[in-house]
């Protein structure tokens, strides 16, 4: 749940559902998005939400929520949808679906506790990974800045346009890429797919021009495709080592 808002009942309209902290909310629309919520208060939601009220004597609420988020149920939901533009899970198939679960509520709760423990450890690992990656990126950039500042002190400064020419890559949408292709496709964030054809025989310096990592520099692999989400160094007007040029552009 990203946000909550309040309104008058008269403003809600007809197509709504009600729920409270006993329910498990499951989104019928686009079930492959795997949207499952445990509400912590009474509320009203869109009719696309299915408020499930588990029998507390049979199944633990959190156990049910974790199961609905599981790959097994996601696979079931993805194979039992109806509608092309707005796919929804088949309600007939959903009500017939059998939930695998221990009969004892204590065992269900023990499983929930173990899942929470594992999830907590994963969150800690992700935080450490994010910190490590950010720290490494900062360190790498600091090294490059220091290095190229020293070069500037003993070099002639020229405009980038006097050294090289850049050009945009060629359009290749993700749906037209070949999943089992052997040639890497470079976009704004580096490799974002593969194709069965390539544009360039030789390695190129690639500069992302769109996306979250716009401005990132990569050296492409030989025989690769560069999309129009990136620029590449078309011509070097002065002699450069490819890796040195990539570091300089970073």
PDB file of C-alpha atoms in Angstrom:
ATOM      1  CA  UNK A   1       0.000   0.000   0.000  1.00  0.00           C
ATOM      2  CA  UNK A   2       1.619   3.242  -1.173  1.00  0.00           C
ATOM      3  CA  UNK A   3      -0.977   5.723   0.020  1.00  0.00           C
ATOM      4  CA  UNK A   4      -4.371   6.061   1.703  1.00  0.00           C
ATOM      5  CA  UNK A   5      -7.022   8.740   1.257  1.00  0.00           C
ATOM      6  CA  UNK A   6     -10.356   9.588   2.832  1.00  0.00           C
ATOM      7  CA  UNK A   7     -13.589  10.646   1.183  1.00  0.00           C
ATOM      8  CA  UNK A   8     -17.332  10.796   1.799  1.00  0.00           C
ATOM      9  CA  UNK A   9     -19.413   7.698   1.071  1.00  0.00           C
ATOM     10  CA  UNK A  10     -21.451   9.704  -1.458  1.00  0.00           C
ATOM     11  CA  UNK A  11     -18.265  10.281  -3.491  1.00  0.00           C
ATOM     12  CA  UNK A  12     -17.278   6.633  -3.760  1.00  0.00           C
ATOM     13  CA  UNK A  13     -19.599   5.484  -6.519  1.00  0.00           C
ATOM     14  CA  UNK A  14     -21.205   2.072  -6.891  1.00  0.00           C
ATOM     15  CA  UNK A  15     -18.384  -0.235  -8.019  1.00  0.00           C
ATOM     16  CA  UNK A  16     -16.442  -0.579  -4.791  1.00  0.00           C
ATOM     17  CA  UNK A  17     -15.624  -3.246  -2.232  1.00  0.00           C
ATOM     18  CA  UNK A  18     -15.324  -3.026   1.549  1.00  0.00           C
ATOM     19  CA  UNK A  19     -12.672  -4.656   3.693  1.00  0.00           C
ATOM     20  CA  UNK A  20     -11.133  -4.621   7.157  1.00  0.00           C
ATOM     21  CA  UNK A  21      -8.068  -6.021   8.915  1.00  0.00           C
ATOM     22  CA  UNK A  22      -9.471  -9.564   8.732  1.00  0.00           C
ATOM     23  CA  UNK A  23      -9.300  -9.681   4.925  1.00  0.00           C
ATOM     24  CA  UNK A  24      -6.636 -10.495   2.364  1.00  0.00           C
ATOM     25  CA  UNK A  25      -6.917  -8.244  -0.692  1.00  0.00           C
ATOM     26  CA  UNK A  26      -6.175  -9.833  -4.059  1.00  0.00           C
ATOM     27  CA  UNK A  27      -6.181  -7.930  -7.347  1.00  0.00           C
ATOM     28  CA  UNK A  28      -8.198  -9.696 -10.048  1.00  0.00           C
ATOM     29  CA  UNK A  29      -6.861  -7.420 -12.789  1.00  0.00           C
ATOM     30  CA  UNK A  30      -3.571  -8.422 -14.439  1.00  0.00           C
ATOM     31  CA  UNK A  31      -2.854 -11.215 -11.942  1.00  0.00           C
ATOM     32  CA  UNK A  32       0.711 -11.574 -13.277  1.00  0.00           C
ATOM     33  CA  UNK A  33       1.494  -8.375 -11.321  1.00  0.00           C
ATOM     34  CA  UNK A  34       0.957 -10.438  -8.153  1.00  0.00           C
ATOM     35  CA  UNK A  35      -0.699  -7.725  -6.050  1.00  0.00           C
ATOM     36  CA  UNK A  36      -1.648  -9.065  -2.616  1.00  0.00           C
ATOM     37  CA  UNK A  37      -2.243  -6.799   0.400  1.00  0.00           C
ATOM     38  CA  UNK A  38      -2.946  -7.362   4.084  1.00  0.00           C
ATOM     39  CA  UNK A  39      -4.985  -4.304   5.124  1.00  0.00           C
ATOM     40  CA  UNK A  40      -4.355  -2.960   8.616  1.00  0.00           C
ATOM     41  CA  UNK A  41      -7.614  -0.984   8.858  1.00  0.00           C
ATOM     42  CA  UNK A  42     -11.163  -0.762   7.541  1.00  0.00           C
ATOM     43  CA  UNK A  43     -11.425   0.647   4.030  1.00  0.00           C
ATOM     44  CA  UNK A  44     -13.036   0.773   0.614  1.00  0.00           C
ATOM     45  CA  UNK A  45     -11.331  -0.227  -2.598  1.00  0.00           C
ATOM     46  CA  UNK A  46     -11.851  -0.571  -6.321  1.00  0.00           C
ATOM     47  CA  UNK A  47     -14.014  -3.409  -7.592  1.00  0.00           C
ATOM     48  CA  UNK A  48     -10.871  -4.927  -9.117  1.00  0.00           C
ATOM     49  CA  UNK A  49      -9.855  -5.903  -5.583  1.00  0.00           C
ATOM     50  CA  UNK A  50     -11.146  -9.188  -4.270  1.00  0.00           C
ATOM     51  CA  UNK A  51     -11.516  -9.080  -0.458  1.00  0.00           C
ATOM     52  CA  UNK A  52     -10.920 -12.636   0.744  1.00  0.00           C
ATOM     53  CA  UNK A  53     -12.129 -13.419   4.275  1.00  0.00           C
ATOM     54  CA  UNK A  54     -10.276 -16.543   5.473  1.00  0.00           C
ATOM     55  CA  UNK A  55     -11.881 -18.756   8.094  1.00  0.00           C
ATOM     56  CA  UNK A  56      -9.611 -18.146  11.097  1.00  0.00           C
ATOM     57  CA  UNK A  57     -10.314 -21.675  12.340  1.00  0.00           C
ATOM     58  CA  UNK A  58      -9.014 -23.221   9.125  1.00  0.00           C
ATOM     59  CA  UNK A  59      -6.294 -21.034   7.591  1.00  0.00           C
ATOM     60  CA  UNK A  60      -4.019 -18.316   8.924  1.00  0.00           C
ATOM     61  CA  UNK A  61      -4.516 -14.961   7.169  1.00  0.00           C
ATOM     62  CA  UNK A  62      -0.797 -14.317   6.663  1.00  0.00           C
ATOM     63  CA  UNK A  63      -0.243 -17.886   5.451  1.00  0.00           C
ATOM     64  CA  UNK A  64      -2.897 -17.330   2.766  1.00  0.00           C
ATOM     65  CA  UNK A  65      -1.317 -14.019   1.723  1.00  0.00           C
ATOM     66  CA  UNK A  66       2.134 -15.586   1.350  1.00  0.00           C
ATOM     67  CA  UNK A  67       0.676 -18.427  -0.668  1.00  0.00           C
ATOM     68  CA  UNK A  68      -1.096 -16.000  -3.022  1.00  0.00           C
ATOM     69  CA  UNK A  69       2.302 -14.297  -3.560  1.00  0.00           C
ATOM     70  CA  UNK A  70       4.058 -17.596  -4.228  1.00  0.00           C
ATOM     71  CA  UNK A  71       5.390 -18.595  -7.677  1.00  0.00           C
ATOM     72  CA  UNK A  72       3.076 -21.627  -7.635  1.00  0.00           C
ATOM     73  CA  UNK A  73      -0.076 -19.537  -7.330  1.00  0.00           C
ATOM     74  CA  UNK A  74       1.278 -16.863  -9.682  1.00  0.00           C
ATOM     75  CA  UNK A  75       1.802 -19.556 -12.312  1.00  0.00           C
ATOM     76  CA  UNK A  76      -1.748 -20.824 -11.752  1.00  0.00           C
ATOM     77  CA  UNK A  77      -3.203 -17.305 -11.995  1.00  0.00           C
ATOM     78  CA  UNK A  78      -1.230 -16.489 -15.156  1.00  0.00           C
ATOM     79  CA  UNK A  79      -2.605 -19.600 -16.865  1.00  0.00           C
ATOM     80  CA  UNK A  80      -6.197 -18.907 -15.828  1.00  0.00           C
ATOM     81  CA  UNK A  81      -6.898 -15.405 -17.114  1.00  0.00           C
ATOM     82  CA  UNK A  82      -9.688 -14.082 -19.284  1.00  0.00           C
ATOM     83  CA  UNK A  83      -9.668 -11.042 -21.574  1.00  0.00           C
ATOM     84  CA  UNK A  84      -6.948  -9.694 -23.855  1.00  0.00           C
ATOM     85  CA  UNK A  85      -6.736  -5.956 -23.139  1.00  0.00           C
ATOM     86  CA  UNK A  86      -7.653  -6.176 -19.447  1.00  0.00           C
ATOM     87  CA  UNK A  87      -6.797  -9.730 -18.365  1.00  0.00           C
ATOM     88  CA  UNK A  88      -8.445 -10.877 -15.150  1.00  0.00           C
ATOM     89  CA  UNK A  89      -8.180 -14.123 -13.271  1.00  0.00           C
ATOM     90  CA  UNK A  90     -10.995 -16.565 -13.981  1.00  0.00           C
ATOM     91  CA  UNK A  91     -13.216 -16.495 -10.908  1.00  0.00           C
ATOM     92  CA  UNK A  92     -14.507 -19.991 -11.723  1.00  0.00           C
ATOM     93  CA  UNK A  93     -10.940 -21.347 -11.701  1.00  0.00           C
ATOM     94  CA  UNK A  94     -10.033 -19.348  -8.588  1.00  0.00           C
ATOM     95  CA  UNK A  95     -12.887 -20.716  -6.462  1.00  0.00           C
ATOM     96  CA  UNK A  96     -11.965 -24.275  -7.481  1.00  0.00           C
ATOM     97  CA  UNK A  97      -8.270 -23.806  -6.716  1.00  0.00           C
ATOM     98  CA  UNK A  98      -6.964 -25.979  -3.872  1.00  0.00           C
ATOM     99  CA  UNK A  99      -4.612 -24.265  -1.418  1.00  0.00           C
ATOM    100  CA  UNK A 100      -1.906 -26.636  -0.137  1.00  0.00           C
ATOM    101  CA  UNK A 101      -1.598 -26.123   3.620  1.00  0.00           C
ATOM    102  CA  UNK A 102      -0.958 -27.933   6.889  1.00  0.00           C
ATOM    103  CA  UNK A 103      -4.163 -28.648   8.811  1.00  0.00           C
ATOM    104  CA  UNK A 104      -2.707 -27.376  12.089  1.00  0.00           C
ATOM    105  CA  UNK A 105      -2.888 -23.595  12.485  1.00  0.00           C
ATOM    106  CA  UNK A 106       0.224 -23.661  14.684  1.00  0.00           C
ATOM    107  CA  UNK A 107       2.193 -25.205  11.821  1.00  0.00           C
ATOM    108  CA  UNK A 108       0.886 -22.575   9.405  1.00  0.00           C
ATOM    109  CA  UNK A 109       1.984 -19.845  11.821  1.00  0.00           C
ATOM    110  CA  UNK A 110       5.398 -21.492  12.248  1.00  0.00           C
ATOM    111  CA  UNK A 111       5.827 -21.419   8.460  1.00  0.00           C
ATOM    112  CA  UNK A 112       4.774 -17.756   8.367  1.00  0.00           C
ATOM    113  CA  UNK A 113       7.350 -16.918  11.059  1.00  0.00           C
ATOM    114  CA  UNK A 114      10.095 -18.685   9.088  1.00  0.00           C
ATOM    115  CA  UNK A 115       9.105 -16.872   5.887  1.00  0.00           C
ATOM    116  CA  UNK A 116       9.241 -13.534   7.703  1.00  0.00           C
ATOM    117  CA  UNK A 117      12.668 -14.385   9.104  1.00  0.00           C
ATOM    118  CA  UNK A 118      13.990 -15.236   5.639  1.00  0.00           C
ATOM    119  CA  UNK A 119      12.439 -12.108   4.121  1.00  0.00           C
ATOM    120  CA  UNK A 120      14.056  -9.988   6.826  1.00  0.00           C
ATOM    121  CA  UNK A 121      17.469 -11.459   6.031  1.00  0.00           C
ATOM    122  CA  UNK A 122      16.940 -10.835   2.324  1.00  0.00           C
ATOM    123  CA  UNK A 123      16.104  -7.187   3.072  1.00  0.00           C
ATOM    124  CA  UNK A 124      19.331  -6.891   5.058  1.00  0.00           C
ATOM    125  CA  UNK A 125      21.336  -8.417   2.204  1.00  0.00           C
ATOM    126  CA  UNK A 126      19.708  -6.057  -0.299  1.00  0.00           C
ATOM    127  CA  UNK A 127      20.585  -3.075   1.889  1.00  0.00           C
ATOM    128  CA  UNK A 128      24.185  -4.263   2.149  1.00  0.00           C
ATOM    129  CA  UNK A 129      24.311  -4.884  -1.594  1.00  0.00           C
ATOM    130  CA  UNK A 130      22.923  -1.416  -2.349  1.00  0.00           C
ATOM    131  CA  UNK A 131      25.411   0.170   0.033  1.00  0.00           C
ATOM    132  CA  UNK A 132      28.288  -1.814  -1.433  1.00  0.00           C
ATOM    133  CA  UNK A 133      27.321  -1.004  -5.030  1.00  0.00           C
ATOM    134  CA  UNK A 134      26.875   2.701  -4.264  1.00  0.00           C
ATOM    135  CA  UNK A 135      30.139   2.813  -2.366  1.00  0.00           C
ATOM    136  CA  UNK A 136      32.002   1.114  -5.216  1.00  0.00           C
ATOM    137  CA  UNK A 137      30.474   3.495  -7.771  1.00  0.00           C
ATOM    138  CA  UNK A 138      31.477   6.524  -5.682  1.00  0.00           C
ATOM    139  CA  UNK A 139      34.980   5.142  -5.209  1.00  0.00           C
ATOM    140  CA  UNK A 140      35.385   4.380  -8.910  1.00  0.00           C
ATOM    141  CA  UNK A 141      34.241   7.868  -9.893  1.00  0.00           C
ATOM    142  CA  UNK A 142      36.560   9.458  -7.323  1.00  0.00           C
ATOM    143  CA  UNK A 143      39.512   7.564  -8.767  1.00  0.00           C
ATOM    144  CA  UNK A 144      38.612   8.624 -12.303  1.00  0.00           C
ATOM    145  CA  UNK A 145      38.134  12.271 -11.310  1.00  0.00           C
ATOM    146  CA  UNK A 146      41.492  12.391  -9.533  1.00  0.00           C
ATOM    147  CA  UNK A 147      43.234  10.632 -12.395  1.00  0.00           C
ATOM    148  CA  UNK A 148      41.883  12.863 -15.147  1.00  0.00           C
ATOM    149  CA  UNK A 149      42.463  16.030 -13.140  1.00  0.00           C
ATOM    150  CA  UNK A 150      46.152  15.126 -13.048  1.00  0.00           C
ATOM    151  CA  UNK A 151      46.097  14.531 -16.805  1.00  0.00           C
ATOM    152  CA  UNK A 152      44.485  17.949 -17.387  1.00  0.00           C
ATOM    153  CA  UNK A 153      47.381  19.636 -15.578  1.00  0.00           C
ATOM    154  CA  UNK A 154      49.821  18.343 -18.196  1.00  0.00           C
ATOM    155  CA  UNK A 155      47.620  18.310 -21.290  1.00  0.00           C
ATOM    156  CA  UNK A 156      46.159  20.609 -23.899  1.00  0.00           C
ATOM    157  CA  UNK A 157      42.414  21.126 -23.390  1.00  0.00           C
ATOM    158  CA  UNK A 158      40.271  20.762 -26.515  1.00  0.00           C
ATOM    159  CA  UNK A 159      36.537  20.571 -27.111  1.00  0.00           C
ATOM    160  CA  UNK A 160      35.018  17.100 -27.364  1.00  0.00           C
ATOM    161  CA  UNK A 161      33.760  17.857 -30.874  1.00  0.00           C
ATOM    162  CA  UNK A 162      37.339  18.288 -32.023  1.00  0.00           C
ATOM    163  CA  UNK A 163      38.180  14.755 -30.902  1.00  0.00           C
ATOM    164  CA  UNK A 164      35.284  12.583 -32.004  1.00  0.00           C
ATOM    165  CA  UNK A 165      31.899  12.308 -33.664  1.00  0.00           C
ATOM    166  CA  UNK A 166      28.929  10.539 -32.131  1.00  0.00           C
ATOM    167  CA  UNK A 167      25.785   9.146 -33.683  1.00  0.00           C
ATOM    168  CA  UNK A 168      22.544   7.604 -32.473  1.00  0.00           C
ATOM    169  CA  UNK A 169      22.005   3.870 -32.669  1.00  0.00           C
ATOM    170  CA  UNK A 170      19.266   2.188 -34.685  1.00  0.00           C
ATOM    171  CA  UNK A 171      15.747   1.483 -33.426  1.00  0.00           C
ATOM    172  CA  UNK A 172      15.135  -2.049 -32.210  1.00  0.00           C
ATOM    173  CA  UNK A 173      12.111  -2.523 -29.950  1.00  0.00           C
ATOM    174  CA  UNK A 174      12.158  -5.157 -27.227  1.00  0.00           C
ATOM    175  CA  UNK A 175       9.382  -7.111 -28.945  1.00  0.00           C
ATOM    176  CA  UNK A 176      11.520  -7.399 -32.082  1.00  0.00           C
ATOM    177  CA  UNK A 177      14.565  -8.700 -30.223  1.00  0.00           C
ATOM    178  CA  UNK A 178      15.283 -12.399 -30.353  1.00  0.00           C
ATOM    179  CA  UNK A 179      15.313 -14.028 -26.931  1.00  0.00           C
ATOM    180  CA  UNK A 180      17.793 -16.681 -28.062  1.00  0.00           C
ATOM    181  CA  UNK A 181      19.845 -14.344 -30.220  1.00  0.00           C
ATOM    182  CA  UNK A 182      23.637 -14.509 -29.959  1.00  0.00           C
ATOM    183  CA  UNK A 183      24.445 -10.802 -30.396  1.00  0.00           C
ATOM    184  CA  UNK A 184      24.038  -8.357 -27.461  1.00  0.00           C
ATOM    185  CA  UNK A 185      21.800  -5.307 -27.828  1.00  0.00           C
ATOM    186  CA  UNK A 186      22.907  -2.107 -26.056  1.00  0.00           C
ATOM    187  CA  UNK A 187      20.416   0.539 -24.934  1.00  0.00           C
ATOM    188  CA  UNK A 188      20.505   3.435 -22.478  1.00  0.00           C
ATOM    189  CA  UNK A 189      21.492   1.207 -19.536  1.00  0.00           C
ATOM    190  CA  UNK A 190      23.889  -1.224 -21.205  1.00  0.00           C
ATOM    191  CA  UNK A 191      22.875  -4.641 -22.510  1.00  0.00           C
ATOM    192  CA  UNK A 192      19.089  -4.947 -22.505  1.00  0.00           C
ATOM    193  CA  UNK A 193      18.564  -7.937 -24.776  1.00  0.00           C
ATOM    194  CA  UNK A 194      19.878 -10.055 -27.619  1.00  0.00           C
ATOM    195  CA  UNK A 195      19.243 -10.294 -31.352  1.00  0.00           C
ATOM    196  CA  UNK A 196      20.086 -12.568 -34.277  1.00  0.00           C
ATOM    197  CA  UNK A 197      21.657  -9.677 -36.230  1.00  0.00           C
ATOM    198  CA  UNK A 198      24.312  -7.106 -35.377  1.00  0.00           C
ATOM    199  CA  UNK A 199      25.095  -3.573 -36.553  1.00  0.00           C
ATOM    200  CA  UNK A 200      28.766  -3.264 -35.713  1.00  0.00           C
ATOM    201  CA  UNK A 201      31.584  -5.718 -36.243  1.00  0.00           C
ATOM    202  CA  UNK A 202      33.994  -3.863 -33.979  1.00  0.00           C
ATOM    203  CA  UNK A 203      33.701  -2.662 -30.373  1.00  0.00           C
ATOM    204  CA  UNK A 204      32.189   0.776 -29.845  1.00  0.00           C
ATOM    205  CA  UNK A 205      32.086   3.272 -26.982  1.00  0.00           C
ATOM    206  CA  UNK A 206      28.389   3.497 -26.065  1.00  0.00           C
ATOM    207  CA  UNK A 207      26.827   6.405 -24.142  1.00  0.00           C
ATOM    208  CA  UNK A 208      23.340   5.988 -22.681  1.00  0.00           C
ATOM    209  CA  UNK A 209      21.085   8.907 -23.588  1.00  0.00           C
ATOM    210  CA  UNK A 210      17.806   7.879 -21.940  1.00  0.00           C
ATOM    211  CA  UNK A 211      16.730   5.921 -18.877  1.00  0.00           C
ATOM    212  CA  UNK A 212      17.653   5.841 -15.212  1.00  0.00           C
ATOM    213  CA  UNK A 213      21.372   5.501 -16.023  1.00  0.00           C
ATOM    214  CA  UNK A 214      21.498   8.130 -18.746  1.00  0.00           C
ATOM    215  CA  UNK A 215      25.111   9.154 -19.380  1.00  0.00           C
ATOM    216  CA  UNK A 216      26.596   5.789 -18.443  1.00  0.00           C
ATOM    217  CA  UNK A 217      29.424   4.690 -20.708  1.00  0.00           C
ATOM    218  CA  UNK A 218      30.042   1.138 -21.899  1.00  0.00           C
ATOM    219  CA  UNK A 219      32.365  -0.546 -24.344  1.00  0.00           C
ATOM    220  CA  UNK A 220      30.282  -2.828 -26.515  1.00  0.00           C
ATOM    221  CA  UNK A 221      31.260  -6.356 -27.361  1.00  0.00           C
ATOM    222  CA  UNK A 222      32.308  -7.163 -30.934  1.00  0.00           C
ATOM    223  CA  UNK A 223      29.330  -7.878 -33.175  1.00  0.00           C
ATOM    224  CA  UNK A 224      26.606  -6.033 -31.312  1.00  0.00           C
ATOM    225  CA  UNK A 225      23.524  -3.873 -31.910  1.00  0.00           C
ATOM    226  CA  UNK A 226      23.184  -0.364 -30.427  1.00  0.00           C
ATOM    227  CA  UNK A 227      19.637   1.018 -30.206  1.00  0.00           C
ATOM    228  CA  UNK A 228      18.546   4.630 -30.564  1.00  0.00           C
ATOM    229  CA  UNK A 229      18.367   4.849 -26.766  1.00  0.00           C
ATOM    230  CA  UNK A 230      22.127   5.272 -26.841  1.00  0.00           C
ATOM    231  CA  UNK A 231      24.841   7.188 -28.681  1.00  0.00           C
ATOM    232  CA  UNK A 232      28.055   5.627 -29.934  1.00  0.00           C
ATOM    233  CA  UNK A 233      31.386   7.072 -30.979  1.00  0.00           C
ATOM    234  CA  UNK A 234      31.217   6.971 -34.755  1.00  0.00           C
ATOM    235  CA  UNK A 235      34.609   8.469 -35.592  1.00  0.00           C
ATOM    236  CA  UNK A 236      37.695   9.418 -33.594  1.00  0.00           C
ATOM    237  CA  UNK A 237      39.326  12.514 -35.081  1.00  0.00           C
ATOM    238  CA  UNK A 238      42.359  11.933 -32.895  1.00  0.00           C
ATOM    239  CA  UNK A 239      44.041   8.685 -31.917  1.00  0.00           C
ATOM    240  CA  UNK A 240      42.550   7.199 -28.741  1.00  0.00           C
ATOM    241  CA  UNK A 241      42.783   3.992 -26.818  1.00  0.00           C
ATOM    242  CA  UNK A 242      39.195   2.758 -26.622  1.00  0.00           C
ATOM    243  CA  UNK A 243      39.256   2.069 -22.883  1.00  0.00           C
ATOM    244  CA  UNK A 244      40.962   5.388 -22.142  1.00  0.00           C
ATOM    245  CA  UNK A 245      38.257   7.194 -24.113  1.00  0.00           C
ATOM    246  CA  UNK A 246      35.500   5.359 -22.198  1.00  0.00           C
ATOM    247  CA  UNK A 247      37.077   6.296 -18.847  1.00  0.00           C
ATOM    248  CA  UNK A 248      37.473   9.909 -19.972  1.00  0.00           C
ATOM    249  CA  UNK A 249      33.800  10.148 -20.946  1.00  0.00           C
ATOM    250  CA  UNK A 250      32.814   8.692 -17.590  1.00  0.00           C
TER     251      UNK A 250
END
